[in-house]
N, CA and C of each residue as an Amber inpcrd file, in Angstrom:
protein
   471
  95.9460000 106.7680000  75.6250000  95.4110000 105.3530000  76.5430000
  93.4720000 105.9610000  76.8120000  92.9630000 104.2070000  76.7770000
  91.5770000 104.5690000  77.0270000  90.9280000 103.1860000  77.9420000
  90.4090000 102.6550000  78.5060000  90.4040000 102.1450000  79.1720000
  88.3910000 101.3890000  78.2380000  88.3760000 100.4540000  77.9930000
  87.8710000 100.3880000  76.9350000  85.9620000  99.9840000  78.0880000
  85.2310000  99.7840000  77.3600000  84.3000000  98.9960000  78.1870000
  84.0880000  98.0890000  78.2300000  85.2720000  97.3100000  78.3510000
  84.8830000  96.4230000  78.5130000  85.5210000  96.2120000  80.6730000
  86.5230000  96.6530000  80.1880000  87.1950000  96.8640000  81.8700000
  86.1870000  97.7410000  82.4850000  85.8720000  98.4870000  81.7850000
  84.5670000  99.7740000  82.8360000  83.6640000  98.6610000  83.4470000
  83.2980000  97.8730000  82.1150000  81.8450000  97.3440000  82.7780000
  82.8360000  95.7590000  83.8710000  83.8160000  95.5390000  83.3560000
  84.1520000  95.0700000  84.7320000  84.4470000  95.2410000  85.9050000
  85.1780000  96.2370000  86.3270000  85.0460000  97.3960000  86.9850000
  83.6370000  97.2010000  87.8880000  82.6680000  98.0380000  87.4810000
  82.1610000  98.0190000  87.9260000  80.5320000  96.9640000  88.5110000
  80.8130000  96.1920000  87.7750000  80.2410000  94.6670000  87.9390000
  80.4320000  93.9650000  88.7580000  81.9180000  94.4210000  89.2870000
  83.0040000  93.5390000  90.7510000  82.1890000  94.6990000  91.5410000
  82.0630000  95.7960000  91.4210000  82.2380000  97.3110000  92.6660000
  80.1530000  96.5230000  93.0790000  79.3800000  96.4630000  92.1570000
  77.4910000  95.6450000  92.6570000  77.9940000  94.4880000  92.8230000
  78.8460000  93.3270000  92.6490000  78.9300000  92.6060000  93.5750000
  79.3350000  93.0980000  95.1520000  80.3460000  93.6610000  95.5460000
  80.7710000  94.2640000  96.4210000  79.6360000  94.9620000  97.2870000
  78.8280000  95.4760000  97.0010000  78.2520000  96.0280000  97.3020000
  76.9060000  95.3310000  98.0950000  76.6380000  94.5220000  97.0630000
  75.7540000  93.5310000  97.2310000  75.7870000  92.1240000  98.5650000
  77.3220000  91.6410000  98.4930000  77.7870000  90.5970000  99.3480000
  76.7990000  90.3700000 100.2020000  76.3860000  91.3070000 101.0180000
  75.7860000  90.4500000 102.3270000  74.6710000  89.9740000 102.2770000
  73.8700000  89.7450000 100.9690000  72.8140000  89.2460000 101.2900000
  72.7100000  88.1890000 100.2620000  73.6550000  87.5110000 100.3640000
  73.6350000  85.4570000  99.4700000  73.9810000  86.3320000  97.6830000
  74.2260000  85.0170000  97.2990000  74.5190000  85.1190000  95.3400000
  73.8690000  86.6420000  95.3500000  74.5780000  87.0190000  94.3260000
  74.0840000  87.8060000  93.9250000  74.1070000  87.6030000  92.1080000
  72.7540000  87.4930000  91.8070000  72.5750000  87.0800000  90.0120000
  72.8970000  88.0100000  89.2970000  73.6620000  87.5050000  87.9920000
  73.2560000  89.0440000  87.1890000  72.9900000  89.4540000  86.3690000
  71.9280000  88.7000000  86.3750000  70.0230000  89.6810000  85.8860000
  69.7470000  90.5580000  87.5120000  70.3310000  91.4370000  88.4900000
  70.0600000  91.3330000  89.0560000  70.7560000  93.1000000  88.7580000
  72.6920000  92.3600000  89.0500000  74.0680000  92.9850000  88.3130000
  73.6140000  94.1940000  86.9740000  72.8710000  92.7550000  86.3050000
  72.2440000  93.5760000  85.2540000  71.5520000  94.6330000  84.7130000
  70.4280000  94.9700000  85.8290000  69.3710000  95.1010000  86.0080000
  69.6570000  96.8090000  86.4620000  70.4820000  97.2180000  87.5770000
  71.3760000  97.4090000  88.5720000  71.8800000  99.1760000  87.5690000
  72.5130000  98.0790000  86.6220000  73.8710000  98.8180000  86.0090000
  73.6710000  99.0880000  84.3590000  72.6890000  98.5220000  83.9670000
  72.8450000  99.0960000  82.8180000  73.3020000  98.4350000  81.7380000
  73.7680000  96.6300000  81.8600000  74.8460000  95.8280000  80.8350000
  74.3520000  94.7040000  80.7360000  73.9580000  94.6620000  79.8170000
  73.5390000  93.4330000  79.0400000  73.9960000  91.8470000  79.9130000
  72.8750000  91.4420000  79.8210000  73.3760000  90.3750000  80.9030000
  74.0840000  89.7200000  79.6460000  74.2590000  89.0870000  78.8660000
  74.7490000  88.0890000  78.1230000  76.2240000  88.5350000  77.6980000
  76.5440000  89.8780000  77.8770000  78.0850000  90.6640000  78.1870000
  78.2680000  90.4070000  79.4900000  77.9230000  90.6430000  80.7120000
  78.1640000  90.0760000  82.2440000  78.9780000  88.3720000  81.5760000
  77.5640000  88.2080000  81.0620000  77.8990000  86.3660000  81.3910000
  79.1740000  86.2380000  80.8480000  79.9150000  86.9020000  79.9840000
  81.2250000  86.9660000  79.0840000  82.6280000  87.0470000  80.3590000
  82.2450000  88.1090000  80.3980000  83.1690000  88.9180000  81.7070000
  83.2060000  88.0850000  82.9830000  82.3610000  87.8000000  83.5410000
  82.1140000  86.8410000  84.5390000  82.7940000  85.4500000  84.8400000
  82.7990000  84.9620000  83.8320000  83.2360000  83.3950000  83.0360000
  84.8330000  84.1430000  83.5930000  85.2940000  85.1920000  82.4210000
  86.9760000  85.6300000  82.7100000  87.0340000  86.1560000  84.4240000
  86.2750000  86.6110000  85.1730000  86.4180000  86.2950000  86.1450000
  86.4660000  85.2230000  87.2870000  85.7130000  84.4960000  87.2090000
  85.5110000  83.3420000  88.1630000  86.9100000  82.5520000  87.6340000
  87.5860000  82.0670000  86.3910000  89.3750000  81.5160000  86.0270000
  89.8790000  82.5160000  86.3910000  89.9520000  83.5630000  87.0080000
  90.6470000  84.1550000  87.7620000  90.4950000  84.5600000  89.5240000
  89.8240000  83.7950000  89.3590000  89.3090000  83.7000000  91.3470000
  88.3050000  84.8340000  91.6800000  88.6300000  85.8250000  91.2620000
  87.8070000  86.7420000  91.1610000  86.0910000  86.1830000  91.8910000
  85.4100000  85.1870000  91.2610000  84.4040000  85.3120000  91.2830000
  84.4680000  83.9170000  92.1200000  82.9310000  83.7530000  92.8730000
  82.6630000  82.3360000  92.6600000  81.0370000  82.2230000  92.0920000
  80.8120000  80.9300000  92.1000000  79.0350000  81.1790000  91.3000000
  78.8220000  79.5600000  91.8790000  77.4600000  80.1700000  92.4860000
  76.4850000  79.0740000  92.3470000  75.0840000  78.3610000  91.5210000
  74.5650000  77.3720000  91.6820000  74.2610000  77.2970000  90.5490000
  72.5280000  76.6450000  91.5320000  71.7210000  77.0380000  90.6420000
  70.4830000  76.8240000  91.6070000  69.7250000  78.0140000  91.5040000
  68.6010000  77.7220000  92.2420000  67.3060000  78.1530000  93.1080000
  68.5710000  78.8850000  94.2210000  68.3470000  80.4120000  94.6300000
  69.4060000  80.7940000  95.6100000  70.5430000  81.0360000  94.9960000
  71.0190000  80.9680000  93.4580000  72.3260000  80.9070000  93.3390000
  72.5560000  82.3030000  93.1350000  73.9270000  82.2230000  91.9910000
  74.3900000  83.7050000  92.1790000  75.8040000  84.0020000  92.1580000
  76.3340000  84.7510000  92.1390000  77.7690000  85.1170000  92.6100000
  78.0030000  85.4700000  93.6370000  79.6760000  85.6110000  94.0050000
  79.6120000  85.9120000  95.1030000  81.2680000  86.2570000  95.1730000
  81.7680000  86.8620000  95.4830000  83.3280000  87.5350000  95.4930000
  84.1280000  85.6170000  95.7190000  85.0480000  86.3910000  95.0970000
  85.9270000  85.2640000  94.9640000  87.2700000  85.2730000  96.1030000
  87.3070000  87.0810000  96.5820000  88.0680000  86.6140000  97.5330000
  88.0510000  88.0930000  98.4520000  88.2080000  88.3170000  99.6860000
  87.5760000  89.3760000 100.1850000  87.6480000  91.1260000  99.1860000
  86.6160000  91.5370000  99.7710000  86.8780000  93.0190000  98.4650000
  88.0110000  93.8510000  99.0270000  89.0230000  93.7760000 100.3280000
  89.8500000  94.2440000 100.6820000  91.0170000  93.4630000  99.7200000
  90.5730000  92.9070000  98.6690000  91.9570000  92.2790000  98.4260000
  91.1550000  91.8460000  97.1790000  90.7130000  93.1540000  96.4660000
  90.6580000  92.6130000  94.9420000  90.3900000  93.9570000  94.6880000
  92.2810000  94.5650000  94.4670000  92.3260000  95.8560000  93.7100000
  91.6020000  95.8100000  91.8220000  91.6920000  96.7830000  91.9080000
  90.7940000  97.5950000  90.2560000  91.5890000  96.7690000  89.5010000
  93.0800000  97.5630000  89.2610000  93.5990000  96.4450000  88.5620000
  93.8350000  95.3020000  89.1310000  93.2630000  94.3320000  89.4500000
  93.0980000  92.8220000  89.2970000  91.9130000  92.6840000  87.7300000
  91.0130000  93.2460000  88.4480000  89.5840000  93.0710000  87.7330000
  89.7700000  93.3060000  86.5090000  90.5250000  95.2650000  85.8640000
  90.6040000  95.1920000  84.7430000  92.0690000  94.0800000  83.9000000
  92.8320000  93.2780000  84.9920000  93.7800000  92.4980000  83.8740000
  92.7290000  90.9890000  83.7740000  92.2070000  90.8050000  84.8430000
  91.1350000  89.7590000  84.5150000  90.6520000  89.5490000  83.1790000
  89.8600000  90.4220000  83.0800000  89.3040000  90.9740000  81.0010000
  90.4080000  90.9910000  80.3350000  91.5660000  91.0630000  80.3920000
  92.5060000  90.8580000  79.8020000  92.3180000  92.2010000  78.4330000
  92.4290000  92.7390000  79.9750000  92.3950000  94.7400000  79.3780000
  93.4660000  95.2630000  80.3050000  94.1490000  96.5090000  79.4160000
  95.0990000  96.4260000  79.4380000  95.4230000  98.3090000  80.4840000
  96.3690000  98.9230000  80.3250000  96.2180000 100.4680000  80.8740000
  97.6630000 100.5200000  80.7560000  97.9340000 100.3870000  79.2900000
  99.1430000 100.7130000  78.2760000  99.1130000 102.3500000  77.7820000
  99.6900000 102.9770000  78.0930000  99.5980000 104.4250000  76.9010000
 100.4240000 104.3260000  75.9890000 100.9120000 103.6480000  75.7150000
 101.9390000 103.3710000  74.7990000 101.4360000 102.6740000  73.8370000
 101.6560000 103.5560000  72.7600000 100.7120000 103.0430000  70.7230000
 101.2690000 101.9080000  70.9060000 102.4900000 101.2090000  71.1620000
 103.3270000 100.2190000  70.4250000 103.2860000  99.1630000  72.1490000
 102.4800000  98.9220000  72.6990000 101.9100000  98.0330000  74.1560000
 103.3030000  97.5180000  74.8000000 104.1430000  98.7320000  74.8920000
 105.5500000  97.9170000  75.3890000 106.7530000  97.8140000  74.7760000
 106.6920000  97.6160000  73.5540000 107.6580000  96.6640000  72.5990000
 108.8560000  98.1110000  72.1780000 108.6220000  99.0910000  72.5170000
 109.5090000 100.3890000  72.0470000 109.6930000 100.2850000  70.7410000
 108.4710000  99.5190000  69.7470000 108.4680000  99.3360000  68.2630000
 107.5180000 100.6870000  67.5790000 107.8920000 101.7830000  68.8800000
 106.2660000 102.6580000  68.6520000 106.7100000 103.3310000  66.8680000
 108.1310000 103.3470000  66.1940000 108.1560000 104.7240000  65.2240000
 109.1450000 103.1610000  64.3020000 108.3000000 102.8050000  63.3930000
 108.7600000 101.3570000  62.7000000 108.8450000 100.3920000  63.7170000
 110.5290000 100.2740000  63.7430000 110.9330000  99.2970000  64.9610000
 111.8730000  99.7740000  65.8100000 111.4940000 101.4250000  65.9890000
 112.3080000 101.8700000  66.4060000 111.5890000 102.1400000  67.7200000
 112.1600000 102.8060000  68.9190000 111.6070000 103.7860000  69.7610000
 110.9750000 105.0400000  69.3400000 109.8350000 105.2910000  69.8450000
 109.6830000 106.4200000  69.3550000 109.8590000 108.0150000  70.4010000
 110.4000000 108.9160000  70.1470000 110.5090000 110.7740000  70.8130000
 109.8690000 110.1030000  72.2220000 108.4550000 109.8380000  72.5670000
 107.4620000 110.2760000  73.5680000 107.8110000 108.8030000  74.1890000
 108.2620000 107.7930000  73.9120000 107.6540000 106.4210000  74.3470000
 107.6900000 106.3210000  75.7490000 108.9740000 106.9450000  76.3100000
 109.6330000 106.8480000  78.2270000 108.3410000 107.7110000  78.8730000
 107.6250000 108.6580000  78.4160000 106.7650000 109.1650000  79.3150000
 105.7310000 108.6370000  79.0770000 105.5510000 108.0780000  77.8780000
 103.7120000 107.3870000  78.1910000 104.2930000 105.8740000  78.3080000
 105.3130000 105.5870000  78.5150000 105.4860000 104.1360000  79.4680000
 105.1710000 104.9770000  81.3270000 105.7790000 105.5650000  81.2230000
 105.8900000 106.2730000  82.6110000 104.1010000 106.0420000  83.2700000
 103.6720000 106.5640000  82.3030000 102.2060000 107.4000000  82.6890000
 101.5020000 105.7030000  82.8990000 101.4150000 104.7090000  81.9160000
 101.2720000 103.0530000  82.4030000 101.4800000 103.3090000  83.7440000
 102.4120000 103.2140000  83.9730000 103.2070000 102.4490000  85.2900000
 101.8900000 103.6450000  86.1930000 102.1240000 104.9370000  86.5360000
 101.6630000 105.7020000  87.4030000  99.8780000 105.1840000  87.3240000
  99.3890000 104.9590000  86.5940000  98.2330000 104.5370000  86.2450000
  98.3020000 102.9550000  87.0430000  99.1090000 101.8840000  86.3810000
  98.8790000 100.5830000  86.9990000  98.6400000 101.0130000  89.4160000
  99.5040000 101.7560000  89.2350000  99.6780000 101.4720000  90.4740000
  98.7860000 102.2500000  90.9940000  98.5860000 103.3230000  90.8540000
  97.3120000 104.3490000  90.7340000  95.9010000 103.3150000  90.9440000
  95.4290000 102.3450000  90.1610000  94.3380000 101.7230000  90.3460000
  94.6470000  99.8740000  90.6850000  96.0490000 100.2340000  91.3800000
  96.4090000  98.2450000  92.0250000  96.6060000  99.2130000  93.6610000
  96.6130000 100.4230000  93.1170000  95.9380000 101.2720000  95.1370000
  95.0190000 101.1660000  95.6400000  93.9320000 100.6730000  94.8570000
  92.8380000 100.5960000  95.3280000  91.5240000  99.8800000  94.9360000
  90.9340000  99.1770000  96.3010000  90.8360000  97.3970000  96.2230000
  88.8540000  97.7700000  96.2880000  88.2540000  96.7070000  96.0360000
  86.6530000  97.0130000  95.9380000  86.4680000  97.5350000  96.9850000
  86.6140000  97.3310000  98.4310000  86.6770000  97.4710000 100.3230000
  87.1640000  99.3490000 100.0800000  87.8800000  99.6900000  99.2960000
  87.4920000 101.2510000  99.5440000  86.9740000 102.0830000  98.9470000
  86.4750000 101.5300000  97.6230000  85.1380000 101.5880000  96.4580000
  84.0440000 101.9520000  97.1420000  83.6790000 100.5010000  98.2740000
  82.6580000 100.1650000  98.6200000  82.0670000 101.2240000 100.2550000
  83.0460000 101.7490000 100.5160000  83.5960000 102.6050000 101.3040000
  83.0310000 104.6400000 101.9300000  82.6640000 105.0120000 100.2290000
  83.3600000 105.8640000  99.7900000  81.2730000 106.9390000  99.7110000
  81.4070000 108.0270000 100.1490000  79.4370000 107.5500000 100.3820000
  79.1640000 107.5520000  99.0570000  79.8830000 108.6200000  98.6470000
  78.9220000 108.5120000  97.1790000  78.9930000 106.8190000  95.9820000
  79.3710000 106.4260000  96.4310000  79.3560000 104.9660000  95.9930000
  77.8380000 104.2500000  96.7200000  78.1420000 104.9660000  98.0550000
  76.9380000 103.9330000  98.6290000  75.2710000 104.8500000  98.0260000
  75.8310000 106.2000000  97.9220000  73.7000000 106.8590000  97.4750000
  73.7410000 106.1760000  96.2500000  74.8970000 106.0500000  95.0440000
  74.1320000 105.8110000  93.7910000  73.5310000 104.5060000  94.2090000
  74.0980000 103.4910000  94.9120000  73.7610000 101.9750000  94.7650000
  72.3890000 102.1930000  95.6600000  72.4970000 102.8990000  96.5070000
  70.7510000 102.7420000  97.0770000  69.9220000 103.7490000  96.1370000
  69.7400000 103.9740000  95.3150000  69.3700000 104.9970000  94.3980000
  69.1550000 103.8060000  93.0330000  70.1950000 103.1210000  92.8980000
  69.8670000 102.0490000  91.8060000  69.2260000 100.9100000  92.7490000
  69.5910000 100.8980000  93.7130000  68.4550000  99.4350000  94.6560000
  66.8920000  99.8480000  94.4410000  66.4210000 101.4010000  94.7460000
  65.4800000 101.4740000  94.5440000  64.7040000 101.4980000  93.0260000
  65.1810000 101.3220000  91.6570000  64.7280000 101.4400000  90.5730000
  63.7880000 100.6390000  90.5610000  62.6140000 101.0210000  89.9120000
  61.1770000 100.1290000  89.7850000  61.9120000  98.7640000  88.8480000
  61.1340000  97.8160000  89.2720000  61.5720000  96.4140000  88.3410000
  60.3720000  95.9620000  87.7190000  60.4690000  95.5840000  86.7690000
  58.8840000  94.9440000  86.5450000  58.6000000  92.7920000  86.5090000
  58.1470000  92.7610000  87.8000000  58.0410000  91.6920000  87.3790000
  56.5980000  90.6200000  87.3970000  56.9320000  90.7960000  86.4920000
  55.7250000  89.8460000  85.2970000  54.6660000  90.3480000  85.2720000
  54.3160000  91.4750000  84.8830000  52.6180000  92.3300000  85.0350000
  52.9250000  93.8720000  85.7310000  53.3770000  93.2500000  86.8610000
  53.3630000  94.3850000  88.2920000  54.7840000  94.8650000  88.4040000
  54.9610000  96.2190000  88.7670000  55.8610000  96.5560000  88.9010000
  56.0630000  97.0570000  90.3820000  56.7740000  96.2760000  90.5880000
  57.8240000  97.3750000  92.2690000  58.7370000  97.6560000  92.1350000
  59.2570000  98.2170000  93.4730000  60.7650000  97.6780000  93.7740000
  61.5090000  97.2680000  94.5080000  62.4910000  97.1500000  93.8470000
  63.3890000  95.6760000  94.2090000  63.8410000  95.3950000  95.6860000
  63.7920000  96.7390000  97.0330000  64.0210000  96.7050000  98.2270000
  63.4150000  96.0740000  99.0610000
């Protein structure tokens, strides 16, 4: 089982949004700059996150994205599911047709692993991640990265 870039980027972007939500709506351009994720890719991910109610958008000057509900109410597994990712470790997608049309020898092992991963990711919410010291340290470093603002360079802080 491997979580794809799509799921990883979605969780990273949502965590960035949770960290910076106190400053008002957060632009995707700011998330893209801090996290090194393509803006167009973030736009696709946030369209899916918005459909699931995990984020809300506001247009115009000062617009951007906010969390759709409190960070403590958004589990990591919700974010991964919102972008159509799966934490299924079976080869058959849980269909029990891993070996031709029959269940393979290790199906139950991989199914049980998938269940454990799902429960683990369901037990961690964005608020818990924001409170982690090392997450805050990384966020502070990312906030200090120089930003090119039309010919001059200044920090984003």
